[in-house]
CSV table of C-alpha atoms and ligand atoms in Angstrom, one decimal:
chain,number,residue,atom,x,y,z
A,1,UNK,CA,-26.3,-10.9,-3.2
A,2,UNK,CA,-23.3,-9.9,-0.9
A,3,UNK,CA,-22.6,-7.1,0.2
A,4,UNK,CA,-19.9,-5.1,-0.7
A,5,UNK,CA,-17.3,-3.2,1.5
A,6,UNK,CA,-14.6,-0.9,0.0
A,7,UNK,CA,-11.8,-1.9,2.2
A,8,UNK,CA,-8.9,1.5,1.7
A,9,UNK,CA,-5.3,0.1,2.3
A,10,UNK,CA,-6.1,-3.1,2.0
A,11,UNK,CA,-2.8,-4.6,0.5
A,12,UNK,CA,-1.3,-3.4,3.7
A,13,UNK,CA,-1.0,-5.5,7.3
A,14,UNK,CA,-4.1,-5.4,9.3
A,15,UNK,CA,-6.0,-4.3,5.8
A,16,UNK,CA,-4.4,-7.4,4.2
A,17,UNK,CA,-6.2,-9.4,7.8
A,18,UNK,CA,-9.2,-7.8,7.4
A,19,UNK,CA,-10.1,-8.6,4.0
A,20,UNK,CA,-9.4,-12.1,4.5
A,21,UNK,CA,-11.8,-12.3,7.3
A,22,UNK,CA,-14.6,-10.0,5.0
A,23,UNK,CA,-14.1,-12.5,2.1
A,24,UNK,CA,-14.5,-15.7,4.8
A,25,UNK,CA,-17.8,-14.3,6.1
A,26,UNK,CA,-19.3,-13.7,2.5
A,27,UNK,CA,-18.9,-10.2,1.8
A,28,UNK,CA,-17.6,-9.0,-1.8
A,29,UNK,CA,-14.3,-6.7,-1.1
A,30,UNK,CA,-13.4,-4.1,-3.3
A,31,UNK,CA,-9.5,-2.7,-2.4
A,32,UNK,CA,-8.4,0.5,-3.0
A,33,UNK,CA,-4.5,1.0,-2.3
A,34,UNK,CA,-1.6,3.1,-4.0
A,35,UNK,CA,0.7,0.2,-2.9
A,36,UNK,CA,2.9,2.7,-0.9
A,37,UNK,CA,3.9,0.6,1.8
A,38,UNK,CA,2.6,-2.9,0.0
A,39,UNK,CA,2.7,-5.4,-3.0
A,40,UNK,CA,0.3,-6.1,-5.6
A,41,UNK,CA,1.3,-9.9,-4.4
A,42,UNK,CA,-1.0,-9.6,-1.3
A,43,UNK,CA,-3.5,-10.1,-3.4
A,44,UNK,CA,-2.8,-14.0,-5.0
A,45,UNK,CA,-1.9,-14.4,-1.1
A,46,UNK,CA,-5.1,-13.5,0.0
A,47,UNK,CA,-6.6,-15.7,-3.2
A,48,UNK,CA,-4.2,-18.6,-1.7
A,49,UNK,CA,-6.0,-18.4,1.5
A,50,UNK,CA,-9.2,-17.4,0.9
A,51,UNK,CA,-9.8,-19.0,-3.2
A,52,UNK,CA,-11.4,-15.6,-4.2
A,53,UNK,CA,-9.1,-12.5,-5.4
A,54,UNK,CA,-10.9,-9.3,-4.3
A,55,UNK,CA,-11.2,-6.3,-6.9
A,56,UNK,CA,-8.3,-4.4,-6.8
A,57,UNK,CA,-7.9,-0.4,-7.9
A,58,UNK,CA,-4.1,1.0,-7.7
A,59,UNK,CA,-5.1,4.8,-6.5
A,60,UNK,CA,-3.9,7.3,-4.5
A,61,UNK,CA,-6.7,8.7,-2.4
A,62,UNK,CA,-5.3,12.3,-2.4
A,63,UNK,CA,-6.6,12.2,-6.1
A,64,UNK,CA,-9.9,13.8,-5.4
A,65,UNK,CA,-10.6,13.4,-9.0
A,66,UNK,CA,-9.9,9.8,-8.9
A,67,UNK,CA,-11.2,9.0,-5.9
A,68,UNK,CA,-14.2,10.7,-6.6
A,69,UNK,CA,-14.5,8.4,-9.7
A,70,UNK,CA,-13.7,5.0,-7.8
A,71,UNK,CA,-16.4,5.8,-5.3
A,72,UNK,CA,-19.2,6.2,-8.0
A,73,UNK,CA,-18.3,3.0,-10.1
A,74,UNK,CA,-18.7,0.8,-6.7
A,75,UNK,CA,-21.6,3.4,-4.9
A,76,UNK,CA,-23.5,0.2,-4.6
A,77,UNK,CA,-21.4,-0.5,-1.4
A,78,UNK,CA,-22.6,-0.6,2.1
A,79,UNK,CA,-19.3,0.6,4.4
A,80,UNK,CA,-16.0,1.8,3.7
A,81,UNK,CA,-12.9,0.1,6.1
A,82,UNK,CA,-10.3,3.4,5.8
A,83,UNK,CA,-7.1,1.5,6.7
A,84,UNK,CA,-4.9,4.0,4.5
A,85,UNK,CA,-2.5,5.7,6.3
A,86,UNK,CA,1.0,6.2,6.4
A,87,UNK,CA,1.7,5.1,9.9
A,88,UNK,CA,5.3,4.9,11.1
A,89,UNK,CA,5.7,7.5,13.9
A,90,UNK,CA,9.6,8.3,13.3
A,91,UNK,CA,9.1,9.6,10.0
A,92,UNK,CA,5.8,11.3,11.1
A,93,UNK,CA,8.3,13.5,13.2
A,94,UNK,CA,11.0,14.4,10.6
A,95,UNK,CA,8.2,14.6,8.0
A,96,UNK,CA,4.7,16.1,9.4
A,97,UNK,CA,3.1,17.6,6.6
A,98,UNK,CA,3.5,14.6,4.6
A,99,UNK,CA,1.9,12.5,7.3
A,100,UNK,CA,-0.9,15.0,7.6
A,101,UNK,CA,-1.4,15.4,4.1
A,102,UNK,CA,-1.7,12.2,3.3
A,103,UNK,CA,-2.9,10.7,6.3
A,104,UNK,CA,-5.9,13.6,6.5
A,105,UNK,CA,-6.2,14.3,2.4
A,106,UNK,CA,-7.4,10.9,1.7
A,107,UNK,CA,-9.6,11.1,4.7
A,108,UNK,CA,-11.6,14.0,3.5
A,109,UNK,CA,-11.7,12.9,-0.2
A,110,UNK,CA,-12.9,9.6,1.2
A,111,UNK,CA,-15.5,11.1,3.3
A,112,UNK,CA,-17.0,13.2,0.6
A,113,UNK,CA,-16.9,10.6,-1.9
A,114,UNK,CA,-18.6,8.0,-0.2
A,115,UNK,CA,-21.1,10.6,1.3
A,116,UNK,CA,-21.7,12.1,-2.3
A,117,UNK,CA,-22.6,7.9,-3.2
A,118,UNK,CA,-25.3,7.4,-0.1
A,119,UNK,CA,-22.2,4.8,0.7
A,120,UNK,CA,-23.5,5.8,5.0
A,121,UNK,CA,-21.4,3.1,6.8
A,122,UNK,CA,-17.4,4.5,8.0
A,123,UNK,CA,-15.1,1.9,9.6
A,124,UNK,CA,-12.0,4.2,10.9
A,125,UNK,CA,-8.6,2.8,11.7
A,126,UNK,CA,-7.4,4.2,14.9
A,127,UNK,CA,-5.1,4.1,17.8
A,128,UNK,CA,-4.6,3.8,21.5
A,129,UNK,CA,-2.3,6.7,21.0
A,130,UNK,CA,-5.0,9.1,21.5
A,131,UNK,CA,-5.0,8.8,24.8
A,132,UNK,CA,-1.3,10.3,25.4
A,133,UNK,CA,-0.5,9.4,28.7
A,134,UNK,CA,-3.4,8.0,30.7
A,135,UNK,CA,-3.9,8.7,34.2
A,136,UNK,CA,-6.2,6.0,34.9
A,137,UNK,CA,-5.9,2.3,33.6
A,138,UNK,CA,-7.0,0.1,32.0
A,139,UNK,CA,-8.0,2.7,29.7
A,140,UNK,CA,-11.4,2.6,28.8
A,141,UNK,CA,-13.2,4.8,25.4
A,142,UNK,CA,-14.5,7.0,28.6
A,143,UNK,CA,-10.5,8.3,29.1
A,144,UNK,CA,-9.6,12.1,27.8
A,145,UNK,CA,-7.6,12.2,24.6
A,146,UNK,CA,-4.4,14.1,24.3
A,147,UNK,CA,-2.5,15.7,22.2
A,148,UNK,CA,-0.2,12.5,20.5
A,149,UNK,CA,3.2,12.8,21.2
A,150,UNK,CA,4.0,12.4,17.1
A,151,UNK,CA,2.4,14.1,14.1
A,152,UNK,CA,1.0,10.6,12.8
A,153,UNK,CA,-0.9,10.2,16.1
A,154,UNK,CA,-2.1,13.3,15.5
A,155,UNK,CA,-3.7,12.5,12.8
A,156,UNK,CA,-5.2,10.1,14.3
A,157,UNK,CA,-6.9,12.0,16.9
A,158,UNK,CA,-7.8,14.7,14.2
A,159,UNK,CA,-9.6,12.6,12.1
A,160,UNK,CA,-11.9,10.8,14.8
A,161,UNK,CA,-12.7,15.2,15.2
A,162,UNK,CA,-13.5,15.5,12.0
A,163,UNK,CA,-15.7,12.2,11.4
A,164,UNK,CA,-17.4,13.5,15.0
A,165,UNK,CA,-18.1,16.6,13.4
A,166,UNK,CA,-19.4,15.4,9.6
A,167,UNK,CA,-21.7,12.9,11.7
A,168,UNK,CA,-23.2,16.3,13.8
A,169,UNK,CA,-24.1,17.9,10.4
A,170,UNK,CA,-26.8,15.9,9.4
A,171,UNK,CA,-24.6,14.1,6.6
A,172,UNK,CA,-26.2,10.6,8.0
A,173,UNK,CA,-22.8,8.8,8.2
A,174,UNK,CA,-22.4,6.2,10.5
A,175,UNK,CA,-19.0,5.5,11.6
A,176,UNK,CA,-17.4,2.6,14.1
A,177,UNK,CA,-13.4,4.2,14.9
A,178,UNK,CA,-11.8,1.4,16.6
A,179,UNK,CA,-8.7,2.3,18.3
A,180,UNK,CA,-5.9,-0.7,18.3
A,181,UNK,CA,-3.8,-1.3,21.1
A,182,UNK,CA,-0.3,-3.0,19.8
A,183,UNK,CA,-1.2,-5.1,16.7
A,184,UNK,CA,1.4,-8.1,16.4
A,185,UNK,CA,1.0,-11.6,15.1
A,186,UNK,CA,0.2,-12.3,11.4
A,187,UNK,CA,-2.4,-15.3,9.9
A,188,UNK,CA,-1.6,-18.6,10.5
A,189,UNK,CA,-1.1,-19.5,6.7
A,190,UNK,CA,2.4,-17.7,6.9
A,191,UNK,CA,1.1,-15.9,3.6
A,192,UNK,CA,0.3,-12.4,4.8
A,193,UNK,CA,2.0,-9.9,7.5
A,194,UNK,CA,3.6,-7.0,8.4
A,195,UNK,CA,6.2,-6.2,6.2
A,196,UNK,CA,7.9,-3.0,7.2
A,197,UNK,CA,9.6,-0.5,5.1
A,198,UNK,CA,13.5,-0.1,5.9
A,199,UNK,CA,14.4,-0.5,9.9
A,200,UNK,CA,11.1,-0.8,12.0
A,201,UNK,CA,9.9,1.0,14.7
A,202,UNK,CA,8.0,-1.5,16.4
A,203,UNK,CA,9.3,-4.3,18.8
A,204,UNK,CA,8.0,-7.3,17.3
A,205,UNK,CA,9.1,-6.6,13.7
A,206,UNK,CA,12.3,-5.5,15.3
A,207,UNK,CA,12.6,-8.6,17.5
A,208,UNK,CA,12.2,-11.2,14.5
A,209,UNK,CA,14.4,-9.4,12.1
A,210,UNK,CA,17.0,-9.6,14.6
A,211,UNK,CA,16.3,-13.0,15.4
A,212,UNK,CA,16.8,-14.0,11.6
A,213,UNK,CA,20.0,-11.8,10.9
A,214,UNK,CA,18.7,-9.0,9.9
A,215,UNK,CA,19.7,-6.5,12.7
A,216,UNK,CA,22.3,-7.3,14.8
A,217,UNK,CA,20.9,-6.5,18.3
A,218,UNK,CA,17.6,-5.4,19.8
A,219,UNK,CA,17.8,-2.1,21.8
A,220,UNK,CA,15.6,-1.9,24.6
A,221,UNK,CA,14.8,1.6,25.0
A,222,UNK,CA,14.8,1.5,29.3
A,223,UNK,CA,14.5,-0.6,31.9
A,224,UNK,CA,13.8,2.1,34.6
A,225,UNK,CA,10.0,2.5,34.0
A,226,UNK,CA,7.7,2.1,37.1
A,227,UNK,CA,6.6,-1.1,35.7
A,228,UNK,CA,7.6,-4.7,37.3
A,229,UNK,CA,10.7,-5.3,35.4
A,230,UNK,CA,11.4,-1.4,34.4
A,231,UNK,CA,9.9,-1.9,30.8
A,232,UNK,CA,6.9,-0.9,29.2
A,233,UNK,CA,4.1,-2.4,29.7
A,234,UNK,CA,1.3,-2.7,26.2
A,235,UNK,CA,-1.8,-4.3,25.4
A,236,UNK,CA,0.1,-6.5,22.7
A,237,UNK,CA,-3.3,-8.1,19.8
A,238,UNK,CA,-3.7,-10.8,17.8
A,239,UNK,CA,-3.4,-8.8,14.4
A,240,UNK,CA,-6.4,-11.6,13.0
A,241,UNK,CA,-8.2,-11.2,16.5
A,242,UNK,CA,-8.4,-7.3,14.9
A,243,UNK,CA,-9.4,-8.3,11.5
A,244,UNK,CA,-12.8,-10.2,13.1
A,245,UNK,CA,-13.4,-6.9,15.1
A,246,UNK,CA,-13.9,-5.0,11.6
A,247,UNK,CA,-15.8,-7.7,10.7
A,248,UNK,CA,-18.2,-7.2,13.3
A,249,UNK,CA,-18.7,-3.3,13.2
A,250,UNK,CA,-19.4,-3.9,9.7
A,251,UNK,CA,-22.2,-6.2,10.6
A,252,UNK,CA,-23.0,-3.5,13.3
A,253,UNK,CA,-23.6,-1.1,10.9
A,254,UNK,CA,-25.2,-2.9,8.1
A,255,UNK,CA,-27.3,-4.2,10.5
A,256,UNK,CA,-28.6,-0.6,12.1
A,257,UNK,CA,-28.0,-1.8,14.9
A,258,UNK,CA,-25.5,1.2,16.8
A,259,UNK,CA,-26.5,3.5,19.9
A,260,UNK,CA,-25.0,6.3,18.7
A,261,UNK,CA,-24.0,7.4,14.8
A,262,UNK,CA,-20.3,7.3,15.9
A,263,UNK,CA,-19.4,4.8,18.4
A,264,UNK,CA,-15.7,4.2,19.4
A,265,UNK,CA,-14.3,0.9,20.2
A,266,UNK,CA,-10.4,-0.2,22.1
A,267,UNK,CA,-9.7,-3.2,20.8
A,268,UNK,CA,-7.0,-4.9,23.2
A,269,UNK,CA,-6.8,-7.9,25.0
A,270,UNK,CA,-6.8,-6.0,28.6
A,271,UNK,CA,-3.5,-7.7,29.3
A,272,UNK,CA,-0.5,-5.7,29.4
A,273,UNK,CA,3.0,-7.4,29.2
A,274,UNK,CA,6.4,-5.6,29.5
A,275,UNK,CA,9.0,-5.7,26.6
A,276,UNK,CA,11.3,-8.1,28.6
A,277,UNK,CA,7.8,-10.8,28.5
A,278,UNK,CA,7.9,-10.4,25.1
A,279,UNK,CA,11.6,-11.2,24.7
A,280,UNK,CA,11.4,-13.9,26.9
A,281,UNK,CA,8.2,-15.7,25.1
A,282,UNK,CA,10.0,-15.2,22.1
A,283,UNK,CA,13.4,-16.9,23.6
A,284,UNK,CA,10.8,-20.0,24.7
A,285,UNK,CA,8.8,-19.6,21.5
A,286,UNK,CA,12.3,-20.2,18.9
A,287,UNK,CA,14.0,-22.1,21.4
A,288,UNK,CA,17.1,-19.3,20.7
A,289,UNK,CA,18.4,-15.9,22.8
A,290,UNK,CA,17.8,-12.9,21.6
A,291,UNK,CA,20.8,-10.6,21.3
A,292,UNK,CA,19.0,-7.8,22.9
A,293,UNK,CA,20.7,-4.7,25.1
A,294,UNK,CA,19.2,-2.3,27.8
A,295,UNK,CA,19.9,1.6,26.4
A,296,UNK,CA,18.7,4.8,26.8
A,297,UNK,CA,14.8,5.5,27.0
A,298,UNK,CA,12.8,6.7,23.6
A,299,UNK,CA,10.6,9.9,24.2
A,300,UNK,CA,7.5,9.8,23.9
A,301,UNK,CA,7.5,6.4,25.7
A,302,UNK,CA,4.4,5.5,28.1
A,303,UNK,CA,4.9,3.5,30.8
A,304,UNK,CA,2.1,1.5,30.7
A,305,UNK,CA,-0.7,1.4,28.5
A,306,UNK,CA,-3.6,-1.5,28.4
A,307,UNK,CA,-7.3,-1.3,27.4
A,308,UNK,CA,-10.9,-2.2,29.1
A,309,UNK,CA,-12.2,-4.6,26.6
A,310,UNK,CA,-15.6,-4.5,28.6
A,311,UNK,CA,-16.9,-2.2,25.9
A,312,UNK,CA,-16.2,-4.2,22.5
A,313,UNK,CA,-17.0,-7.0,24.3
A,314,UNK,CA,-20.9,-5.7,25.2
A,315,UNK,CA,-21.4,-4.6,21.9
A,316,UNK,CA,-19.3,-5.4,19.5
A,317,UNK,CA,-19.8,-9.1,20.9
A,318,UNK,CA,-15.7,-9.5,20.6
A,319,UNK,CA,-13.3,-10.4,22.5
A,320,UNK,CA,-9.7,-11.3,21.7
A,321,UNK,CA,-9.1,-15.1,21.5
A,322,UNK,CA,-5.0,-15.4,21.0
A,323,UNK,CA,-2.6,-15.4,23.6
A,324,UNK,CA,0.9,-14.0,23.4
A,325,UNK,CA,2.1,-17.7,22.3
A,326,UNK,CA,-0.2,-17.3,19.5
A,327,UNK,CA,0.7,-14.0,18.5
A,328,UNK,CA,4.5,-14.6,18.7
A,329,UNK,CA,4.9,-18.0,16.7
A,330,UNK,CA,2.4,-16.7,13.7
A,331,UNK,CA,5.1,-13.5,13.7
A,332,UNK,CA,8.1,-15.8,13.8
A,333,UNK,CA,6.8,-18.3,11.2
A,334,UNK,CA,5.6,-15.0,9.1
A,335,UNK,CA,9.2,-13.6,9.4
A,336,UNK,CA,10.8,-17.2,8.1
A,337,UNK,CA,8.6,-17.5,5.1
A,338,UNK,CA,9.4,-13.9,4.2
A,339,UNK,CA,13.2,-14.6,4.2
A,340,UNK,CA,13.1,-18.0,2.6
A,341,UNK,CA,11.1,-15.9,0.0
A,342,UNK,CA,8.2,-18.6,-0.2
B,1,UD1,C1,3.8,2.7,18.6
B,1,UD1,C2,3.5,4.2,18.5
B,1,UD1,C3,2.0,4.3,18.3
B,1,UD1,C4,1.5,3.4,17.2
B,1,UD1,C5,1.9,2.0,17.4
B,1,UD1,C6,1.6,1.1,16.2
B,1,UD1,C7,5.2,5.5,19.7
B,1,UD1,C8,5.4,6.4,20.8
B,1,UD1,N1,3.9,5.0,19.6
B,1,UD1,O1,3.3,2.3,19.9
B,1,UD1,O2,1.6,5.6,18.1
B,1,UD1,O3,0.1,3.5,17.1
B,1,UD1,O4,3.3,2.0,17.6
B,1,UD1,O5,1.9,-0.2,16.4
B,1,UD1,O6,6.0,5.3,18.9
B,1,UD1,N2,10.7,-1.0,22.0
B,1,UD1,C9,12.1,-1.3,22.3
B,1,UD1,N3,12.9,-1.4,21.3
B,1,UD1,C10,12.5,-1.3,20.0
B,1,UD1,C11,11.2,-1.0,19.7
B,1,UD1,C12,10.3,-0.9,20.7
B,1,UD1,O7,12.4,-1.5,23.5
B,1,UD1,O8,13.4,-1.4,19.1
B,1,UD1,C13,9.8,-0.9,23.1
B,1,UD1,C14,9.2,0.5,23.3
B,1,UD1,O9,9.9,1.3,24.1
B,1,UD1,C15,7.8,0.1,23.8
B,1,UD1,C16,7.5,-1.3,23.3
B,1,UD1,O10,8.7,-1.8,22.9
B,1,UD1,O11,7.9,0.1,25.2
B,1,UD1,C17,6.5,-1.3,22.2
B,1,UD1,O12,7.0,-0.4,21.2
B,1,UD1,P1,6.3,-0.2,19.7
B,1,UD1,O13,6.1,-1.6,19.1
B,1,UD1,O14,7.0,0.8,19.0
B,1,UD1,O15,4.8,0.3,20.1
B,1,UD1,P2,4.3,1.6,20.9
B,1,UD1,O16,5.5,2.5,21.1
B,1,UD1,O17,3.5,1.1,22.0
């Protein structure tokens, strides 16, 4: 018998990842998405790849009703992987209650639901934007949280609060929150990536849609950061180096094996590189320049921001295997199949 995980958002990027790395190490994947900011089509991909097409339900997990439902048809899982979220940080600004009704709605109906099934196990999708702006670097899980600068960090940080509390009431979940640095890269098939909605907000996507036409120039949002070249520095992953670390606090948690009933995890590489590195790798990577220009700075910008990985490492038993060579060619060649629609 394998065991089944209830992967939520898992048409979506690193959801998309993770369940192809679930379905390679024998587990039996049951999605739950409301296709928001996804296709339907992720799934044949991840059937292309993988040769099994997980179960897929089309829900919205504000739908207590529903999700309520959904939960008690599959309660003979073992862990949830709550990946849904809306998650661009832009709109999260202009639109907050949207971000934390969704973002925290679905949480709580999730919660329940599972809870209300004996489903114990709670894999939550967080970020390194819980730590604001550090004071001390690398950041390990031992650094204060802050108040994130934008409404969908927020929610973030909220809902690691509220899992921390629901553990401290006797409600015997166990949760794993792992909290991603900057996710790039996509899996090496070509068949599955990010794809985001209208202009992105992240470099990478911004970088390769430029590179293939898309957007006509690159702005790089200040080059007078105390940093070596006056860009950013971030802890730039391997977005399938992210999908084994679910992998593993699933197995963590199956396996009864966690210190604490909620455990939190960075998952980073502990290398940070500045957005100029990234440009440049990507110049050597396509053998092309970038039309890229130097403007203002964006607020809410860190300087630099890169994770201890000592943690994950001791007991999650990961580390992150793909260099920034890695990471940039699998989100080139991504970007190419996507626009020569194959
Ligand atoms: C952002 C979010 C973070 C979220 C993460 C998801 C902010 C402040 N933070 O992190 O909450 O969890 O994405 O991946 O938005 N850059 C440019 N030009 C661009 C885009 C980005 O120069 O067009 C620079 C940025 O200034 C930054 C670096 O590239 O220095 C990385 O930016 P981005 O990919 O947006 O990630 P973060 O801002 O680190």
């Amino acid at each position: 018998m394998k065991n089944k995980i209830i992967v939520t958002g898992g048409c979506g990027y690193i959801g998309s990842h993770t369940v192809v790395e679930l379905i390679e190490n024998n587990y039996e994947v049951v999605i739950l998405d409301d296709l928001s900011n996804s296709t339907e089509d992720t799934l044949e991909r991840i059937l292309k790849i993988t040769g099994t097409k997980p179960t897929f339900v089309n829900i919205d997990l504000k739908d207590k009703t529903a999700t309520k439902a959904v939960f008690k048809k599959h309660n003979d899982a073992e862990a949830v992987i709550n990946f849904a979220a809306h998650k661009a940080v832009g709109e999260s600004v202009q639109k907050p209650l949207m971000y934390y009704k969704n973002n925290l709605y679905s949480l709580l109906n999730t919660l329940s639901s599972q809870l209300e099934n004996g489903i114990k196990g709670f894999i939550f999708s967080s970020s390194a934007t819980v730590y604001g702006t550090p004071e001390t670097l690398p950041i390990t899980e031992e650094n204060e949280t802050q108040r994130p600068f934008s409404p969908y960090g927020n929610t973030k940080k909220i809902a690691e609060e509220i899992i921390d509390d629901v553990i401290k009431s006797d409600s015997k979940l166990q949760s794993i929150s792992l909290r991603y640095f900057n996710p790039i890269g996509a899996h090496e098939s070509g068949l599955i990536g990010e794809l985001p909605s209208g202009v992105p907000n992240n470099l990478m996507p911004y970088i390769t849609q430029t590179a293939v036409g898309l957007r006509e120039k690159l702005m790089v949002y200040g080059n007078d950061y105390p940093t070596k070249d006056g860009t950013p520095i971030r802890d730039y992953i391997h977005v399938v180096d992210l999908a084994k670390a679910h992998v593993l606090a699933v197995k963590r948690i199956i396996d009864k094996k966690q210190e604490q009933p909620f455990e939190i995890f960075n998952l980073g590489t502990g290398n940070g590189f500045s957005v100029l590195d990234i440009i440049n790798t990507f110049e050597e990577v396509t053998n092309s320049k970038l039309n890229y220009e130097i403007t203002e700075r964006r607020a809410g910008d860190v300087p630099k921001l890169f994770a201890s990985t000592k943690l994950a490492k001791e007991k999650l038993g990961w580390t992150a295997n793909k260099n920034l060579h890695e990471m940039i060619s699998s989100s080139w060649k991504w970007e190419q199949k996507l626009r020569n629609n194959n």
